[in-house]
């Protein structure tokens, strides 16, 4: 997996030793509410599972899922990944630690990973889902040139609720 450097952060694979800062920055109710796979509270066992999951993924030759840690000062401050990498398309997903919100960090990270998907993986379509209430995520996608493609009604089950999703995509 590649390492992508920007002025403010580095995108690199998750590894052993990331557990503490991952837990510290991801353990947030809003992050859990707006995503599908992130629990709250986020425990050490969750961090260990995520890191092992990524170590296994990164050993695979054919990658259908790739996740980058967003790091600054050697701390994991967020995460961004491509999932369902099948054929010419993939789904992008991301989260950022609350103390780093509102500085354009995710706009920059999504731009870099989108370019990586198009240029390095040869993708033609990258798509994202966001809950209708998630204005910050829609703002990030709009900033990077993703277009709104529609509302998928009751697209996901979260807990015992069936929730609508907004679909955004960027094509090359
Ligand atoms: C979504 C998230 C990653 C945004 O990260 P960020 O680095 O703060 O985003 P940016 O600073 O790049 O902001 C992107 C745009 O959204 C806008 N925005 C940010 N927060 C907003 C809010 N609460 N309401 C409305 N707009 C908002 C910003 O103003 C910005 O637009 P601008 O460039 O025109 O000013 C972060 O809020 C987060 O981790 N949320 C919880 C997890 C999550 O929602 N993940 C995505 C699931 S689809």
CSV table of C-alpha atoms and ligand atoms in Angstrom, one decimal:
chain,number,residue,atom,x,y,z
A,1,UNK,CA,0.0,0.0,0.0
A,2,UNK,CA,1.2,3.5,-0.8
A,3,UNK,CA,2.2,6.2,1.6
A,4,UNK,CA,0.7,9.6,0.6
A,5,UNK,CA,2.2,12.8,2.1
A,6,UNK,CA,0.6,16.2,2.4
A,7,UNK,CA,1.8,19.3,4.3
A,8,UNK,CA,-0.5,18.6,7.2
A,9,UNK,CA,-0.7,14.8,7.5
A,10,UNK,CA,0.5,11.5,6.2
A,11,UNK,CA,-1.8,8.7,4.8
A,12,UNK,CA,-0.2,5.3,5.6
A,13,UNK,CA,-1.3,1.8,6.4
A,14,UNK,CA,-2.5,1.0,9.9
A,15,UNK,CA,0.0,-0.9,12.0
A,16,UNK,CA,0.7,-2.3,15.5
A,17,UNK,CA,1.2,0.6,17.9
A,18,UNK,CA,-1.7,2.6,16.5
A,19,UNK,CA,-4.2,1.3,19.0
A,20,UNK,CA,-3.9,4.1,21.6
A,21,UNK,CA,-4.2,7.1,19.3
A,22,UNK,CA,-6.9,5.3,17.2
A,23,UNK,CA,-9.0,4.8,20.3
A,24,UNK,CA,-8.5,8.3,21.5
A,25,UNK,CA,-9.6,10.0,18.3
A,26,UNK,CA,-12.3,7.7,17.0
A,27,UNK,CA,-14.1,7.3,20.4
A,28,UNK,CA,-16.9,9.8,19.7
A,29,UNK,CA,-20.7,9.4,19.5
A,30,UNK,CA,-21.1,11.6,16.4
A,31,UNK,CA,-18.5,9.5,14.5
A,32,UNK,CA,-20.3,6.3,15.5
A,33,UNK,CA,-23.7,7.8,14.6
A,34,UNK,CA,-22.7,8.8,11.1
A,35,UNK,CA,-20.9,5.6,10.2
A,36,UNK,CA,-21.8,1.9,10.0
A,37,UNK,CA,-18.9,-0.1,11.4
A,38,UNK,CA,-17.6,2.1,14.2
A,39,UNK,CA,-18.9,1.4,17.7
A,40,UNK,CA,-19.3,3.8,20.6
A,41,UNK,CA,-17.7,3.4,23.1
A,42,UNK,CA,-14.7,2.2,21.1
A,43,UNK,CA,-12.7,-0.2,23.1
A,44,UNK,CA,-9.2,-1.6,22.9
A,45,UNK,CA,-10.5,-4.8,21.5
A,46,UNK,CA,-12.1,-2.8,18.6
A,47,UNK,CA,-8.8,-1.1,17.9
A,48,UNK,CA,-7.0,-4.4,17.9
A,49,UNK,CA,-9.5,-6.0,15.6
A,50,UNK,CA,-9.3,-3.1,13.2
A,51,UNK,CA,-5.5,-3.2,13.0
A,52,UNK,CA,-5.4,-7.0,12.6
A,53,UNK,CA,-8.1,-6.8,9.9
A,54,UNK,CA,-5.9,-4.3,8.0
A,55,UNK,CA,-2.7,-6.3,8.5
A,56,UNK,CA,-4.5,-9.2,6.9
A,57,UNK,CA,-6.0,-7.1,4.1
A,58,UNK,CA,-2.6,-5.7,3.3
A,59,UNK,CA,-1.1,-9.1,2.9
A,60,UNK,CA,-3.6,-10.0,0.2
A,61,UNK,CA,-2.5,-9.8,-3.4
A,62,UNK,CA,-5.9,-8.7,-4.7
A,63,UNK,CA,-7.2,-5.9,-2.6
A,64,UNK,CA,-10.9,-5.3,-2.4
A,65,UNK,CA,-10.5,-3.0,0.6
A,66,UNK,CA,-7.7,-0.5,1.5
A,67,UNK,CA,-7.6,1.7,4.5
A,68,UNK,CA,-5.3,4.5,5.3
A,69,UNK,CA,-4.6,6.0,8.7
A,70,UNK,CA,-4.5,9.8,8.6
A,71,UNK,CA,-1.6,10.6,10.8
A,72,UNK,CA,-0.1,13.8,12.3
A,73,UNK,CA,2.8,13.9,14.8
A,74,UNK,CA,2.8,10.0,14.7
A,75,UNK,CA,-0.8,9.9,15.9
A,76,UNK,CA,-3.7,8.4,14.1
A,77,UNK,CA,-6.1,11.4,13.8
A,78,UNK,CA,-8.5,9.8,11.3
A,79,UNK,CA,-9.1,7.1,8.8
A,80,UNK,CA,-10.0,6.9,5.1
A,81,UNK,CA,-10.5,3.9,2.9
A,82,UNK,CA,-11.7,2.4,-0.3
A,83,UNK,CA,-14.0,-0.6,0.0
A,84,UNK,CA,-15.8,-2.8,-2.5
A,85,UNK,CA,-13.0,-2.4,-5.0
A,86,UNK,CA,-14.5,-4.5,-7.7
A,87,UNK,CA,-13.8,-3.9,-11.4
A,88,UNK,CA,-13.7,-0.2,-12.1
A,89,UNK,CA,-15.5,1.2,-9.0
A,90,UNK,CA,-15.1,1.5,-5.3
A,91,UNK,CA,-16.7,3.1,-2.2
A,92,UNK,CA,-14.9,5.7,-0.2
A,93,UNK,CA,-15.5,6.1,3.6
A,94,UNK,CA,-13.8,8.3,6.3
A,95,UNK,CA,-13.8,9.7,9.8
A,96,UNK,CA,-11.8,12.3,11.6
A,97,UNK,CA,-11.1,13.0,15.3
A,98,UNK,CA,-13.3,15.7,16.6
A,99,UNK,CA,-10.6,18.1,17.6
A,100,UNK,CA,-9.4,18.3,14.0
A,101,UNK,CA,-12.8,19.0,12.4
A,102,UNK,CA,-13.5,22.2,10.3
A,103,UNK,CA,-9.9,22.7,9.0
A,104,UNK,CA,-10.4,21.2,5.6
A,105,UNK,CA,-8.4,18.1,6.5
A,106,UNK,CA,-10.9,15.6,5.2
A,107,UNK,CA,-11.5,17.6,2.0
A,108,UNK,CA,-7.7,17.3,1.4
A,109,UNK,CA,-7.6,13.6,2.3
A,110,UNK,CA,-10.6,12.6,0.1
A,111,UNK,CA,-9.1,14.5,-2.8
A,112,UNK,CA,-5.8,12.6,-2.4
A,113,UNK,CA,-7.4,9.1,-2.0
A,114,UNK,CA,-9.8,9.9,-4.9
A,115,UNK,CA,-6.8,10.7,-7.1
A,116,UNK,CA,-5.0,7.6,-5.9
A,117,UNK,CA,-8.1,5.5,-6.9
A,118,UNK,CA,-8.3,7.0,-10.3
A,119,UNK,CA,-4.5,7.3,-11.1
A,120,UNK,CA,-3.0,4.3,-9.3
A,121,UNK,CA,-5.9,1.8,-9.2
A,122,UNK,CA,-7.3,2.7,-12.5
A,123,UNK,CA,-10.8,3.3,-11.2
A,124,UNK,CA,-13.5,5.1,-13.2
A,125,UNK,CA,-16.1,5.6,-10.5
A,126,UNK,CA,-15.8,6.3,-6.7
A,127,UNK,CA,-18.9,6.6,-4.7
A,128,UNK,CA,-19.9,7.5,-1.1
A,129,UNK,CA,-22.9,7.2,1.1
A,130,UNK,CA,-23.8,9.7,3.7
A,131,UNK,CA,-26.9,10.0,6.0
A,132,UNK,CA,-29.1,12.9,5.0
A,133,UNK,CA,-28.3,14.8,8.3
A,134,UNK,CA,-24.6,14.6,7.7
A,135,UNK,CA,-23.9,18.0,6.3
A,136,UNK,CA,-20.2,17.9,7.0
A,137,UNK,CA,-19.7,14.7,4.9
A,138,UNK,CA,-21.8,16.2,2.0
A,139,UNK,CA,-19.7,19.3,2.2
A,140,UNK,CA,-16.4,17.3,1.9
A,141,UNK,CA,-17.7,15.4,-1.1
A,142,UNK,CA,-19.0,18.6,-2.8
A,143,UNK,CA,-15.6,20.2,-2.3
A,144,UNK,CA,-13.9,17.3,-4.1
A,145,UNK,CA,-16.3,17.3,-7.0
A,146,UNK,CA,-18.5,14.4,-6.1
A,147,UNK,CA,-22.0,14.8,-7.5
A,148,UNK,CA,-25.2,13.9,-5.7
A,149,UNK,CA,-26.9,11.0,-7.4
A,150,UNK,CA,-30.0,10.4,-5.2
A,151,UNK,CA,-31.5,9.2,-2.1
A,152,UNK,CA,-31.6,5.4,-1.4
A,153,UNK,CA,-34.5,4.8,0.9
A,154,UNK,CA,-34.0,2.5,3.8
A,155,UNK,CA,-30.7,1.6,2.3
A,156,UNK,CA,-29.0,0.5,5.6
A,157,UNK,CA,-30.1,-1.1,8.9
A,158,UNK,CA,-28.4,0.5,11.8
A,159,UNK,CA,-29.3,-1.0,15.2
A,160,UNK,CA,-33.0,-1.7,14.7
A,161,UNK,CA,-33.6,1.3,12.4
A,162,UNK,CA,-33.8,1.3,8.6
A,163,UNK,CA,-32.1,4.5,7.4
A,164,UNK,CA,-32.0,6.5,4.1
A,165,UNK,CA,-28.7,7.2,2.5
A,166,UNK,CA,-27.6,9.9,0.1
A,167,UNK,CA,-25.4,8.6,-2.8
A,168,UNK,CA,-22.6,10.7,-4.2
A,169,UNK,CA,-20.1,9.8,-6.9
A,170,UNK,CA,-17.1,11.1,-8.9
A,171,UNK,CA,-16.3,9.6,-12.2
A,172,UNK,CA,-13.2,9.9,-14.4
B,1,LIG,C1,-17.3,14.3,7.9
B,1,LIG,C2,-16.0,14.7,8.5
B,1,LIG,C3,-14.9,13.7,8.2
B,1,LIG,C4,-15.6,16.1,8.0
B,1,LIG,O1,-14.2,16.4,8.2
B,1,LIG,P1,-13.6,17.9,8.2
B,1,LIG,O2,-12.1,17.8,8.0
B,1,LIG,O3,-14.1,18.6,9.4
B,1,LIG,O4,-14.3,18.5,6.9
B,1,LIG,P2,-13.8,19.8,6.1
B,1,LIG,O5,-13.2,20.7,7.1
B,1,LIG,O6,-13.0,19.4,5.0
B,1,LIG,O7,-15.2,20.4,5.7
B,1,LIG,C5,-15.9,20.1,4.5
B,1,LIG,C6,-17.0,21.0,4.3
B,1,LIG,O8,-18.2,20.7,5.0
B,1,LIG,C7,-18.6,21.9,5.8
B,1,LIG,N1,-19.0,21.4,7.1
B,1,LIG,C8,-18.2,20.9,8.0
B,1,LIG,N2,-18.9,20.6,9.1
B,1,LIG,C9,-20.1,21.0,8.9
B,1,LIG,C10,-21.4,21.0,9.6
B,1,LIG,N3,-21.4,20.5,10.9
B,1,LIG,N4,-22.5,21.5,9.0
B,1,LIG,C11,-22.5,22.0,7.8
B,1,LIG,N5,-21.4,22.0,7.0
B,1,LIG,C12,-20.2,21.5,7.6
B,1,LIG,C13,-17.4,22.7,5.9
B,1,LIG,O9,-17.8,24.1,6.0
B,1,LIG,C14,-16.6,22.5,4.6
B,1,LIG,O10,-17.1,23.2,3.5
B,1,LIG,P3,-16.4,24.6,3.0
B,1,LIG,O11,-15.0,24.1,2.5
B,1,LIG,O12,-17.3,25.1,2.0
B,1,LIG,O13,-16.2,25.4,4.3
B,1,LIG,C15,-16.0,14.8,10.1
B,1,LIG,O14,-17.0,15.7,10.4
B,1,LIG,C16,-16.3,13.5,10.7
B,1,LIG,O15,-15.5,12.7,11.0
B,1,LIG,N6,-17.6,13.2,11.0
B,1,LIG,C17,-18.1,12.0,11.7
B,1,LIG,C18,-17.8,10.8,10.8
B,1,LIG,C19,-18.5,10.9,9.4
B,1,LIG,O16,-19.5,11.5,9.3
B,1,LIG,N7,-17.9,10.2,8.4
B,1,LIG,C20,-18.4,10.2,7.1
B,1,LIG,C21,-19.5,9.2,6.9
B,1,LIG,S1,-20.4,9.4,5.3
